Every structure is written in C-alpha cells, then in structure tokens.
PDB file of C-alpha atoms in Angstrom:
ATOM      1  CA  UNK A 299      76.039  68.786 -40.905  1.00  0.00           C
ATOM      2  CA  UNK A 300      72.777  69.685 -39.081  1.00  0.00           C
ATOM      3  CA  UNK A 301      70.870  67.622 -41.910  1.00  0.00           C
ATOM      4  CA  UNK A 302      73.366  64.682 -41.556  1.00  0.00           C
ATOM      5  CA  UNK A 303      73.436  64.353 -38.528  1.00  0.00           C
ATOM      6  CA  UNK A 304      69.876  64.674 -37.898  1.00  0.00           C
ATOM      7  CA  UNK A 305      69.334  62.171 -40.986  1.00  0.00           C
ATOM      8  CA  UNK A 306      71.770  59.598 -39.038  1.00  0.00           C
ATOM      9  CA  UNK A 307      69.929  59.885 -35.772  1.00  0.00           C
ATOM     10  CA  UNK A 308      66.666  59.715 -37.643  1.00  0.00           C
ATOM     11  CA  UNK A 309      67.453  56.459 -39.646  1.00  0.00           C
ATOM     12  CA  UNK A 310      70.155  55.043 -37.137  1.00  0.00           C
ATOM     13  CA  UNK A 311      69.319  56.045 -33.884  1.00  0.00           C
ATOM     14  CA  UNK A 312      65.195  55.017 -34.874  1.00  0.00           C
ATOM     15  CA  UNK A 313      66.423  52.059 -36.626  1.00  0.00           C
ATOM     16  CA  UNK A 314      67.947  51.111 -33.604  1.00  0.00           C
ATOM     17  CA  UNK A 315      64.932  51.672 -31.191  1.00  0.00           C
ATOM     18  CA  UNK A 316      62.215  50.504 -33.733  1.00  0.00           C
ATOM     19  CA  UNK A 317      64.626  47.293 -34.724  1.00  0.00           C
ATOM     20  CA  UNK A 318      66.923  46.277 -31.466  1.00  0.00           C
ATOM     21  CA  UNK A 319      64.658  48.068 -28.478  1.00  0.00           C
ATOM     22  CA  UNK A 320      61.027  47.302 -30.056  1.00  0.00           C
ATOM     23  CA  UNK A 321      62.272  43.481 -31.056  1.00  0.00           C
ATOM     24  CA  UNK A 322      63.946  43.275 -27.862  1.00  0.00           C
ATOM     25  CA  UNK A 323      60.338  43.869 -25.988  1.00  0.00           C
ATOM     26  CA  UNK A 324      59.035  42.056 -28.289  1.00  0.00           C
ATOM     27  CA  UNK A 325      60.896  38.950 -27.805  1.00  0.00           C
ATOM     28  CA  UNK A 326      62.314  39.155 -24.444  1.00  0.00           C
ATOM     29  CA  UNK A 327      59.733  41.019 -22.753  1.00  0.00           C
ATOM     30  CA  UNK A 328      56.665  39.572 -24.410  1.00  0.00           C
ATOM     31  CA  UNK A 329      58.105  36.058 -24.455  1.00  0.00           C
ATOM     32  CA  UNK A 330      58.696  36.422 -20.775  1.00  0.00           C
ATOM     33  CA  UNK A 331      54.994  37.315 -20.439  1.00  0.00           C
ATOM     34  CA  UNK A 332      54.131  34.516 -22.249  1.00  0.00           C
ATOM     35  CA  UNK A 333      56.511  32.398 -20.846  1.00  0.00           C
ATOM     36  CA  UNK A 334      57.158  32.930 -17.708  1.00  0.00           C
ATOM     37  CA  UNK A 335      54.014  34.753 -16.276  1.00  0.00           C
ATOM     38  CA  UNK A 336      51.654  32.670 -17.891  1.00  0.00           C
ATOM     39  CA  UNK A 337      53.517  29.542 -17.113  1.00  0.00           C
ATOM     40  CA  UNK A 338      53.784  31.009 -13.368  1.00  0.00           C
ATOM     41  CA  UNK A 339      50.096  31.574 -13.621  1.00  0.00           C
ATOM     42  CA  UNK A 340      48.863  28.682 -15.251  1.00  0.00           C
ATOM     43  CA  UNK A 341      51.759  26.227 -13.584  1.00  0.00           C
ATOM     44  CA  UNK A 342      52.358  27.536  -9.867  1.00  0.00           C
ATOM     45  CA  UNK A 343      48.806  29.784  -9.890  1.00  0.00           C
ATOM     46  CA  UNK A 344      46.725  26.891 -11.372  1.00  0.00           C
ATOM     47  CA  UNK A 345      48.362  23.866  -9.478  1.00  0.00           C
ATOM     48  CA  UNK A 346      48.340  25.592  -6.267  1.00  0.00           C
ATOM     49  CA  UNK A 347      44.616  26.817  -6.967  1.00  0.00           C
ATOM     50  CA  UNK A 348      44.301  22.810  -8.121  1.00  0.00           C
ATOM     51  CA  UNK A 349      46.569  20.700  -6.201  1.00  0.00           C
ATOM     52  CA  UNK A 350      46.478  22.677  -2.760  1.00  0.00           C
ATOM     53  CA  UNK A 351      43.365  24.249  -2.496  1.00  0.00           C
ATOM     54  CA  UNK A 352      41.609  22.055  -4.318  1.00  0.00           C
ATOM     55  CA  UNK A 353      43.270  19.140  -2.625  1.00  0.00           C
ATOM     56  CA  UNK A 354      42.569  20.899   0.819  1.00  0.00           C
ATOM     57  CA  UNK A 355      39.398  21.443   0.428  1.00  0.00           C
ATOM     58  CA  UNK A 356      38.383  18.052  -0.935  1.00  0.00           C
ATOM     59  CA  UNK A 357      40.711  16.196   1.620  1.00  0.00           C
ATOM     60  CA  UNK A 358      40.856  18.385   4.827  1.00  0.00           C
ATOM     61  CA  UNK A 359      37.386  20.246   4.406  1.00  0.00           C
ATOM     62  CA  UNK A 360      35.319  17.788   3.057  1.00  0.00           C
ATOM     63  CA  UNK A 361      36.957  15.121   5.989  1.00  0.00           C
ATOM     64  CA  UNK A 362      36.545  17.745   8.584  1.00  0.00           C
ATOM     65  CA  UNK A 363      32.626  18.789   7.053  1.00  0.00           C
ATOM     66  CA  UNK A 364      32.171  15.059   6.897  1.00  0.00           C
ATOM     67  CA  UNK A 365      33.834  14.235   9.874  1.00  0.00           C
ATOM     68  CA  UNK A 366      31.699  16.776  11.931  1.00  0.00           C
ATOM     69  CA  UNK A 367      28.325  15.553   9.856  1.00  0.00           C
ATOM     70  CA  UNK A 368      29.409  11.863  10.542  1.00  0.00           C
ATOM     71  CA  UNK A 369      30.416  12.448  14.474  1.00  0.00           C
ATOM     72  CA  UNK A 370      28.600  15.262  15.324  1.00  0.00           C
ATOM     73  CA  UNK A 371      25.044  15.256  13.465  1.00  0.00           C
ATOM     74  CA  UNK A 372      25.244  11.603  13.514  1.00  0.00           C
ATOM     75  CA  UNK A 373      26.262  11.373  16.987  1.00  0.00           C
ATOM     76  CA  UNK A 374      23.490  13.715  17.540  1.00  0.00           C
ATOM     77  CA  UNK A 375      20.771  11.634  15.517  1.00  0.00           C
ATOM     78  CA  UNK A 376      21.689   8.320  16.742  1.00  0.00           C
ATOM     79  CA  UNK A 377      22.272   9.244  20.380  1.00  0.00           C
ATOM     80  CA  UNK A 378      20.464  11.712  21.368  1.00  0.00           C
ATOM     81  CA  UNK A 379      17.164  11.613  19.410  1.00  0.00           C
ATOM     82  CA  UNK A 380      17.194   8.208  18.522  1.00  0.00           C
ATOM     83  CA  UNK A 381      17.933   7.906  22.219  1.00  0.00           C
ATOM     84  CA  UNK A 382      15.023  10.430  23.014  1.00  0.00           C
ATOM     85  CA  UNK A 383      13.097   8.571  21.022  1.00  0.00           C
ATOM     86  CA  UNK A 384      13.799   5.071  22.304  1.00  0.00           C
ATOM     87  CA  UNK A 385      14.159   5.791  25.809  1.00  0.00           C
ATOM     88  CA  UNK A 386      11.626   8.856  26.734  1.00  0.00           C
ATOM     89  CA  UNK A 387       8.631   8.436  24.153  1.00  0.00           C
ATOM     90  CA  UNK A 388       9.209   4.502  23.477  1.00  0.00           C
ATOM     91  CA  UNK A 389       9.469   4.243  27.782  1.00  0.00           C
ATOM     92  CA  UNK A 390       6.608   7.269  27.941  1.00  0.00           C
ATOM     93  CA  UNK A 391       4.232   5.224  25.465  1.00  0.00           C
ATOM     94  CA  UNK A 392       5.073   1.651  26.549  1.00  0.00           C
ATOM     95  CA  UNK A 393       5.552   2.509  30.330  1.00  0.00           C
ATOM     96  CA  UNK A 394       2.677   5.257  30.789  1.00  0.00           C
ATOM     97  CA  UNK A 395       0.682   5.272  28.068  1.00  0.00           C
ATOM     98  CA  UNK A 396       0.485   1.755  27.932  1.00  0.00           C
ATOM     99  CA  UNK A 397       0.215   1.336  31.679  1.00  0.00           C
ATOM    100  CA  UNK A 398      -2.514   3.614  32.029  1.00  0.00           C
ATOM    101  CA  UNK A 399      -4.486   2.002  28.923  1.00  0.00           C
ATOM    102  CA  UNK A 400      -4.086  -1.646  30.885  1.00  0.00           C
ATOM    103  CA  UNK A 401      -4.037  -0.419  34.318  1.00  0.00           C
ATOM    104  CA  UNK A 402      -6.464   2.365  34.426  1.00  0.00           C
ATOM    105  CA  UNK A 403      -9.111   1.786  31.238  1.00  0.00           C
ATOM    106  CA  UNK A 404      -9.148  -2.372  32.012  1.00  0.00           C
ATOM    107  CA  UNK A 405      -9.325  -1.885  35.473  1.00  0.00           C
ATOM    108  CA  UNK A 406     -12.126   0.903  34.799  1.00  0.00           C
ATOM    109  CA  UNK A 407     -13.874  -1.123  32.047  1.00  0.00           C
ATOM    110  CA  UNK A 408     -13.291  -4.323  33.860  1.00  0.00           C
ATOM    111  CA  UNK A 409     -13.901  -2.979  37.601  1.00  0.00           C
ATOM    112  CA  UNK A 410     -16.220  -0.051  37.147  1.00  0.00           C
ATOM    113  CA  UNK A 411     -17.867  -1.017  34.073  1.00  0.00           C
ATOM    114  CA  UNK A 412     -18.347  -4.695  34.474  1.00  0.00           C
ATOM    115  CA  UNK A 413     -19.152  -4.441  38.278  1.00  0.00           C
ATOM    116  CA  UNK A 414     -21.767  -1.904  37.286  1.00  0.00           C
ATOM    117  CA  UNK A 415     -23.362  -3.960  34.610  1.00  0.00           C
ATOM    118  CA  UNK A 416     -22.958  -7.423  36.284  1.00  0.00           C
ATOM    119  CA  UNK A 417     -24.249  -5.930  39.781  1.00  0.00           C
ATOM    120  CA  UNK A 418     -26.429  -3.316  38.926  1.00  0.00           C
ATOM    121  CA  UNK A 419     -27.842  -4.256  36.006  1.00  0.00           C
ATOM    122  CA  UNK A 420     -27.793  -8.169  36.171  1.00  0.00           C
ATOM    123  CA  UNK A 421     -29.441  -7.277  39.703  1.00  0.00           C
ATOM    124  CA  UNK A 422     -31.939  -5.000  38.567  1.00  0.00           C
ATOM    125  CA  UNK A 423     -32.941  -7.429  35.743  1.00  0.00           C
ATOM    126  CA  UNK A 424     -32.534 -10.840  37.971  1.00  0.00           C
ATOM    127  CA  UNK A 425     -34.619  -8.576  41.012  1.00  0.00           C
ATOM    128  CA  UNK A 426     -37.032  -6.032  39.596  1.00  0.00           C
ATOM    129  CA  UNK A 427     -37.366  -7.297  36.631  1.00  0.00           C
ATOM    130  CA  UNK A 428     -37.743 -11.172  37.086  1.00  0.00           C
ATOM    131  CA  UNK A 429     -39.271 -10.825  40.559  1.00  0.00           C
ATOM    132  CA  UNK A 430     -41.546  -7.944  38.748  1.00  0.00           C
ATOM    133  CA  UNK A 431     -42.535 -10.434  35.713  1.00  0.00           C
ATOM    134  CA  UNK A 432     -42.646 -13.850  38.210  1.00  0.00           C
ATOM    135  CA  UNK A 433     -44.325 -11.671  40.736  1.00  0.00           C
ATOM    136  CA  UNK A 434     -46.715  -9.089  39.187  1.00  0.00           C
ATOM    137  CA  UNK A 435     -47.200 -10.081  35.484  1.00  0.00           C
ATOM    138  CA  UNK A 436     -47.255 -14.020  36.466  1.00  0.00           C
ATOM    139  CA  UNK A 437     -49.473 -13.168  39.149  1.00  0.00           C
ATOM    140  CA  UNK A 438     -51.865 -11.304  37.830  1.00  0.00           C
ATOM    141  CA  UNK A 439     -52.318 -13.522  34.161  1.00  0.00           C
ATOM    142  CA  UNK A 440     -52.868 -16.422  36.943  1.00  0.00           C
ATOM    143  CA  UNK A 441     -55.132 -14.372  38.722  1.00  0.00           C
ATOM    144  CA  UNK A 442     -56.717 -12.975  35.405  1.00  0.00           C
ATOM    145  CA  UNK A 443     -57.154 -15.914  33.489  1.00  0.00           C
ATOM    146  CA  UNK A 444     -57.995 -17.836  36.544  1.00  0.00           C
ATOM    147  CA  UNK A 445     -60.353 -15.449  37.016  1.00  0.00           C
ATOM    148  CA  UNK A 446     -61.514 -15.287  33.628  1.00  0.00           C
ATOM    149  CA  UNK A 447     -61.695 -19.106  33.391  1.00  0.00           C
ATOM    150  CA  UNK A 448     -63.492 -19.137  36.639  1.00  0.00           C
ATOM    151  CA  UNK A 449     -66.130 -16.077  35.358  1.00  0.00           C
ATOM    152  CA  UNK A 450     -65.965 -18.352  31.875  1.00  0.00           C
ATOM    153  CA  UNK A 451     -67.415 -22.056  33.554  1.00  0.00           C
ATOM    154  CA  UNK A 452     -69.181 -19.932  36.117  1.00  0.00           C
ATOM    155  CA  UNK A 453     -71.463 -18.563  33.581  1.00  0.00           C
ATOM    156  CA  UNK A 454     -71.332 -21.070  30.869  1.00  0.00           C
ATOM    157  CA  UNK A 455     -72.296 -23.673  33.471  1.00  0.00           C
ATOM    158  CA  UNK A 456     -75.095 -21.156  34.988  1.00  0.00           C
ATOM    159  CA  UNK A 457     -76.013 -19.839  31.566  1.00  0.00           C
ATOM    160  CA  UNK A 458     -75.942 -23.415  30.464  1.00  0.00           C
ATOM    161  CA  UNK A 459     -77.769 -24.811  33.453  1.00  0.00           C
ATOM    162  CA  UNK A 460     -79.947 -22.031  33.555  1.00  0.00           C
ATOM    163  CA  UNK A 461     -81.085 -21.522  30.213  1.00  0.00           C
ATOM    164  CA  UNK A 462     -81.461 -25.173  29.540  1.00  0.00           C
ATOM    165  CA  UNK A 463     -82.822 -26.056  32.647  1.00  0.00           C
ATOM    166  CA  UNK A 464     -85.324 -23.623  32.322  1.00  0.00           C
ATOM    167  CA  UNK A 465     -86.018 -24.029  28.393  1.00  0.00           C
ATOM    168  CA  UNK A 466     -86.041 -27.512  28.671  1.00  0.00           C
ATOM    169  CA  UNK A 467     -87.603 -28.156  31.604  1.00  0.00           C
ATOM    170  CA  UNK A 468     -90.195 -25.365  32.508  1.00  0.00           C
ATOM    171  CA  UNK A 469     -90.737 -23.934  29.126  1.00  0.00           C
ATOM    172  CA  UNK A 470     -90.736 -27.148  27.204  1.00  0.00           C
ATOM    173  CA  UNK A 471     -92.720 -28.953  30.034  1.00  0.00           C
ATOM    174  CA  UNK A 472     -95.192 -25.722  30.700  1.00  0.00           C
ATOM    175  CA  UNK A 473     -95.557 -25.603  26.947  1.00  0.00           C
ATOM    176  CA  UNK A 474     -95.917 -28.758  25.682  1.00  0.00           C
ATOM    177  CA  UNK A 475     -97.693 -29.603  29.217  1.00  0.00           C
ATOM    178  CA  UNK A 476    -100.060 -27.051  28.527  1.00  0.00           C
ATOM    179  CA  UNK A 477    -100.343 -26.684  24.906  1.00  0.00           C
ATOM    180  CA  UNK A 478    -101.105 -29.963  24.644  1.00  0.00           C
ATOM    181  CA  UNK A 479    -103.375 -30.224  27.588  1.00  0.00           C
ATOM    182  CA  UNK A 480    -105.196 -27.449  26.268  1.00  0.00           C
ATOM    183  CA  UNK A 481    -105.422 -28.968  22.558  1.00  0.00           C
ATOM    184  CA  UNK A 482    -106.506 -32.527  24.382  1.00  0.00           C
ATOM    185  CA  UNK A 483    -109.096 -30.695  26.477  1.00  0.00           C
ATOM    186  CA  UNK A 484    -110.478 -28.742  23.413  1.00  0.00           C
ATOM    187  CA  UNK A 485    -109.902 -31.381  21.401  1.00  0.00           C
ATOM    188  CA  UNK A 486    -112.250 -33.116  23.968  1.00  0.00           C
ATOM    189  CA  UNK A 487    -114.667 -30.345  24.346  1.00  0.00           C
ATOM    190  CA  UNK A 488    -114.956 -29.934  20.154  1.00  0.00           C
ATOM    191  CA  UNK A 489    -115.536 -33.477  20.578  1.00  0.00           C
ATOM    192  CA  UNK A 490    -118.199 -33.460  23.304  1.00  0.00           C
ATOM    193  CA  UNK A 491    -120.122 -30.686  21.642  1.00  0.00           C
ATOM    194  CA  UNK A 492    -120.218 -32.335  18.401  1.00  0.00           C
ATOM    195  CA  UNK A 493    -121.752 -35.953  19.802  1.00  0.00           C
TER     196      UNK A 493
END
C-alpha cells in the first residue's frame, strides 16, 4: 500500500505538476510574458516613450526652446544689441566721434593750424625773410658789387691812367728823349773827335 501509493503520487501526482502545472507556466504564464508584457512594453511603453514623449519633446519643447531662442534671444539680438549698436555706438561714432573729427580736428587744423602757418609763417617769410633778403642781402650785393665795380674802374682807370700815362708818357718820352739825345750827342761828339 505504502509503495503504491507512494508510486501513484510519484508518477501521477509528478506527472501532473511536471505535465499540467509546468506546461501550464509554460504556456500561459510565459506566453503572457511574451505576450502581454512585452507587447505592453514594446506597444504602450514604446509608443508612449515614442509618440508622447517623443512627440512632446519635438513639438512642445523644441517650439517652446525655439520659441524662446526665436522671441527671446532674437528679440534680444535684434533689439537690444542691434539697437545698442545702431543707436548708441552708430549715434556715438557718427554724432561724437564724427563731430569731434569735423568740428574739433578741421576747426583745429583749419583754424589753429592754417592761421598759424598762413599768419605766422607766411608773415615771417613775406616780413623777415623778404624784407631781410630785399633789405639786407639786396642791399648789401648793391652796395658790394657797387662797391666792387666802383673799387674795379677806380683802379683800372687809375692803374690804367697811371701806369700808361706814366710808361708812355714820362718813361717812353724820358727814355727815348734821353736815350736818344744822349746817342745823338755822342753820336755827335764820336763824330767831332774823329774830324
């Protein structure tokens, strides 16, 4: 009885649990891990993950990140520096910059600079200078070579006078005067001597 029974619950009972239980987790249990926890994974899981997430982020994020890029950074770019830009440094270079160069450099170079050379210098050169050249220089080449010309005929004409007055007339007069005289009156004498 005790080997009977024990037989029956061993091949029965075992059968039962390896064959029914162990197919029935087999099938049911595995097929509804297969079927409906990786369907609810990859359908509901997945196309929430795909469709809503996804979906939000692409449509709600990416409008709301490109919404506050496009309105705020843009905004931002085109109003305020582009703005900045346009009105304070465009307006600071073209206003003061710009203003000073004209108003302060041209009226400097033009008022200053110009004043200085056309008064100061153009006077200096037109005054000192000219009035120093016409006066001084002018003055003293007419006075030097006036001079010199003067000293030049003055002794030429004295040298000239002098030296050929004197060669010509007392030299070559005394000279041939007496040279010849003297010859004549020897010549005479020789000739008196000898007769």
């Amino acid at each position: 009885m005790h080997t009977c029974i024990h037989a029956y619950m061993h091949t029965c009972i075992h059968a039962y649990m390896h064959t029914c239980i162990h197919a029935y987790m087999h099938t049911c249990i595995h097929a509804y891990i297969s079927t409906y926890i990786h369907t609810y994974i990859h359908t509901y899981i997945h196309t929430y993950i795909h469709t809503y997430i996804h979906t939000y982020m692409h449509a709600c994020m990416h409008a709301c990140i490109h919404a506050c890029i496009h309105t705020y950074i843009h905004t931002y770019i085109h109003t305020y520096i582009h703005t900045y830009i346009h009105t304070y440094i465009h307006t600071y270079i073209h206003t003061y910059i710009h203003t000073y160069i004209h108003t302060y450099i041209h009226t400097y170079i033009h008022t200053y600079i110009h004043t200085y050379i056309h008064t100061y210098i153009h006077a200096y050169m037109h005054t000192y200078i000219h009035a120093y050249i016409h006066a001084y220089i002018h003055t003293c080449i007419h006075t030097y070579i006036h001079i010199y010309i003067y000293i030049y005929i003055y002794i030429h004409i004295h040298i000239h006078t002098y030296i050929h007055t004197y060669m010509h007339t007392y030299i070559h007069t005394y000279i041939h005067t007496y040279i010849h005289t003297y010859i004549h009156t020897l010549a005479c004498m020789h000739a008196c001597i000898h007769t």
